[in-house]
Amino acid sequence: MNKSNKFSPEVRERAVRMVQEHRAEYPSLWAAIESIAPKIGCVPQTLHDWVKRAEIDAGLRAGTTTSDARRIKELEREVKELRRANEI
């Protein structure tokens, strides 16, 4: 299940930055996202996911950071290989 990344990391960062900069101009985070998403060319839920991920990575929201998730995936792969080697 590979996701194709339609948007470059630069576009994602810019969109998240726009939401953060203009957040105070709207009554809610979702209102800001709904206003900015069409300008980027994505659906609001996608932009909301990017904003949540940025907040988690910045330590503003609880959750597993991108780097931690990547490290966990690497360790799980290593454990799987070691278990396979031990079976032999």
Short mmCIF file of N, CA, C and O in Angstrom, two decimals, residues 3-17 19-20 29 33 36-37 39-58 61 66:
data_model
loop_
_atom_site.label_atom_id
_atom_site.label_comp_id
_atom_site.label_asym_id
_atom_site.label_seq_id
_atom_site.Cartn_x
_atom_site.Cartn_y
_atom_site.Cartn_z
N LYS A 3 1.57 5.10 -0.83
CA LYS A 3 0.87 6.35 -1.10
C LYS A 3 1.69 7.13 -2.12
O LYS A 3 2.90 7.19 -2.04
N SER A 4 1.02 7.72 -3.07
CA SER A 4 1.73 8.59 -3.97
C SER A 4 1.63 9.99 -3.40
O SER A 4 0.57 10.43 -2.99
N ASN A 5 2.74 10.67 -3.33
CA ASN A 5 2.76 12.01 -2.77
C ASN A 5 2.55 13.02 -3.87
O ASN A 5 3.46 13.34 -4.63
N LYS A 6 1.32 13.51 -3.96
CA LYS A 6 0.96 14.47 -4.98
C LYS A 6 1.60 15.83 -4.70
O LYS A 6 1.91 16.57 -5.61
N PHE A 7 1.82 16.12 -3.43
CA PHE A 7 2.35 17.42 -3.03
C PHE A 7 3.78 17.27 -2.51
O PHE A 7 4.08 16.39 -1.72
N SER A 8 4.63 18.17 -2.93
CA SER A 8 6.02 18.14 -2.49
C SER A 8 6.11 18.57 -1.03
O SER A 8 5.21 19.25 -0.51
N PRO A 9 7.19 18.20 -0.36
CA PRO A 9 7.37 18.64 1.03
C PRO A 9 7.34 20.16 1.17
O PRO A 9 6.85 20.68 2.17
N GLU A 10 7.84 20.86 0.17
CA GLU A 10 7.85 22.33 0.23
C GLU A 10 6.43 22.89 0.23
O GLU A 10 6.12 23.82 0.97
N VAL A 11 5.56 22.30 -0.60
CA VAL A 11 4.17 22.75 -0.65
C VAL A 11 3.47 22.45 0.68
O VAL A 11 2.73 23.27 1.21
N ARG A 12 3.74 21.28 1.22
CA ARG A 12 3.14 20.92 2.51
C ARG A 12 3.58 21.89 3.60
O ARG A 12 2.76 22.37 4.39
N GLU A 13 4.88 22.18 3.65
CA GLU A 13 5.40 23.09 4.68
C GLU A 13 4.79 24.48 4.52
O GLU A 13 4.42 25.12 5.51
N ARG A 14 4.67 24.95 3.29
CA ARG A 14 4.11 26.27 3.04
C ARG A 14 2.64 26.31 3.45
O ARG A 14 2.19 27.28 4.06
N ALA A 15 1.89 25.26 3.15
CA ALA A 15 0.48 25.21 3.51
C ALA A 15 0.30 25.22 5.03
O ALA A 15 -0.54 25.96 5.55
N VAL A 16 1.11 24.45 5.72
CA VAL A 16 1.03 24.41 7.18
C VAL A 16 1.40 25.77 7.76
O VAL A 16 0.73 26.27 8.67
N ARG A 17 2.42 26.38 7.21
CA ARG A 17 2.85 27.70 7.67
C ARG A 17 1.73 28.74 7.45
O ARG A 17 1.47 29.57 8.32
N VAL A 19 -1.49 28.17 7.41
CA VAL A 19 -2.53 27.92 8.42
C VAL A 19 -2.09 28.51 9.77
O VAL A 19 -2.86 29.20 10.44
N GLN A 20 -0.86 28.27 10.14
CA GLN A 20 -0.38 28.76 11.43
C GLN A 20 -0.34 30.29 11.48
O GLN A 20 -0.68 30.89 12.50
N LEU A 29 -9.62 26.57 13.99
CA LEU A 29 -8.58 25.98 13.16
C LEU A 29 -9.19 25.42 11.88
O LEU A 29 -8.65 25.61 10.79
N ILE A 33 -8.36 26.16 7.92
CA ILE A 33 -7.98 25.07 7.01
C ILE A 33 -8.91 25.05 5.80
O ILE A 33 -8.44 24.91 4.67
N ILE A 36 -7.90 27.85 3.40
CA ILE A 36 -6.57 27.75 2.77
C ILE A 36 -6.44 26.54 1.86
O ILE A 36 -5.75 26.59 0.84
N ALA A 37 -7.10 25.44 2.17
CA ALA A 37 -6.96 24.20 1.40
C ALA A 37 -7.22 24.38 -0.10
O ALA A 37 -6.42 23.90 -0.92
N LYS A 39 -6.75 26.91 -1.93
CA LYS A 39 -5.65 27.69 -2.51
C LYS A 39 -4.45 26.80 -2.80
O LYS A 39 -3.67 27.06 -3.72
N ILE A 40 -4.29 25.75 -2.01
CA ILE A 40 -3.19 24.81 -2.18
C ILE A 40 -3.56 23.75 -3.22
O ILE A 40 -2.72 23.18 -3.88
N GLY A 41 -4.85 23.47 -3.33
CA GLY A 41 -5.31 22.45 -4.27
C GLY A 41 -5.52 21.10 -3.62
O GLY A 41 -5.43 20.07 -4.28
N CYS A 42 -5.79 21.10 -2.32
CA CYS A 42 -6.04 19.84 -1.62
C CYS A 42 -7.36 19.94 -0.87
O CYS A 42 -7.93 21.02 -0.74
N VAL A 43 -7.83 18.82 -0.36
CA VAL A 43 -9.05 18.82 0.43
C VAL A 43 -8.70 19.23 1.87
O VAL A 43 -7.57 19.02 2.32
N PRO A 44 -9.65 19.82 2.58
CA PRO A 44 -9.35 20.28 3.94
C PRO A 44 -8.82 19.19 4.87
O PRO A 44 -7.93 19.45 5.69
N GLN A 45 -9.33 17.96 4.75
CA GLN A 45 -8.87 16.89 5.64
C GLN A 45 -7.38 16.61 5.46
O GLN A 45 -6.67 16.35 6.42
N THR A 46 -6.91 16.68 4.22
CA THR A 46 -5.49 16.46 3.95
C THR A 46 -4.66 17.53 4.64
O THR A 46 -3.67 17.24 5.31
N LEU A 47 -5.06 18.78 4.48
CA LEU A 47 -4.33 19.88 5.11
C LEU A 47 -4.38 19.76 6.63
O LEU A 47 -3.39 20.00 7.32
N HIS A 48 -5.53 19.34 7.16
CA HIS A 48 -5.66 19.14 8.61
C HIS A 48 -4.67 18.08 9.10
O HIS A 48 -4.03 18.24 10.14
N ASP A 49 -4.53 17.00 8.33
CA ASP A 49 -3.57 15.95 8.69
C ASP A 49 -2.14 16.50 8.70
O ASP A 49 -1.35 16.17 9.58
N TRP A 50 -1.82 17.34 7.71
CA TRP A 50 -0.47 17.94 7.66
C TRP A 50 -0.23 18.85 8.87
O TRP A 50 0.85 18.83 9.45
N VAL A 51 -1.25 19.62 9.24
CA VAL A 51 -1.12 20.53 10.38
C VAL A 51 -0.93 19.73 11.66
O VAL A 51 -0.06 20.03 12.49
N LYS A 52 -1.73 18.66 11.83
CA LYS A 52 -1.58 17.81 13.02
C LYS A 52 -0.18 17.20 13.08
O LYS A 52 0.45 17.17 14.13
N ARG A 53 0.32 16.70 11.94
CA ARG A 53 1.65 16.08 11.89
C ARG A 53 2.72 17.11 12.26
O ARG A 53 3.64 16.82 13.02
N ALA A 54 2.59 18.34 11.76
CA ALA A 54 3.56 19.39 12.08
C ALA A 54 3.53 19.74 13.56
O ALA A 54 4.59 19.95 14.18
N GLU A 55 2.33 19.76 14.15
CA GLU A 55 2.22 20.04 15.58
C GLU A 55 2.82 18.93 16.42
O GLU A 55 3.46 19.18 17.44
N ILE A 56 2.63 17.69 16.02
CA ILE A 56 3.22 16.57 16.73
C ILE A 56 4.74 16.63 16.64
O ILE A 56 5.45 16.49 17.64
N ASP A 57 5.26 16.88 15.43
CA ASP A 57 6.71 16.95 15.24
C ASP A 57 7.33 18.11 16.02
O ASP A 57 8.49 18.03 16.45
N ALA A 58 6.57 19.19 16.21
CA ALA A 58 7.06 20.36 16.95
C ALA A 58 6.89 20.21 18.46
O ALA A 58 7.34 21.05 19.23
N ARG A 61 1.65 18.89 20.21
CA ARG A 61 0.53 17.95 20.31
C ARG A 61 1.12 16.58 20.65
O ARG A 61 2.20 16.23 20.20
N THR A 66 7.42 11.99 13.44
CA THR A 66 7.78 11.34 12.18
C THR A 66 9.08 10.58 12.31
O THR A 66 9.20 9.44 11.85
#
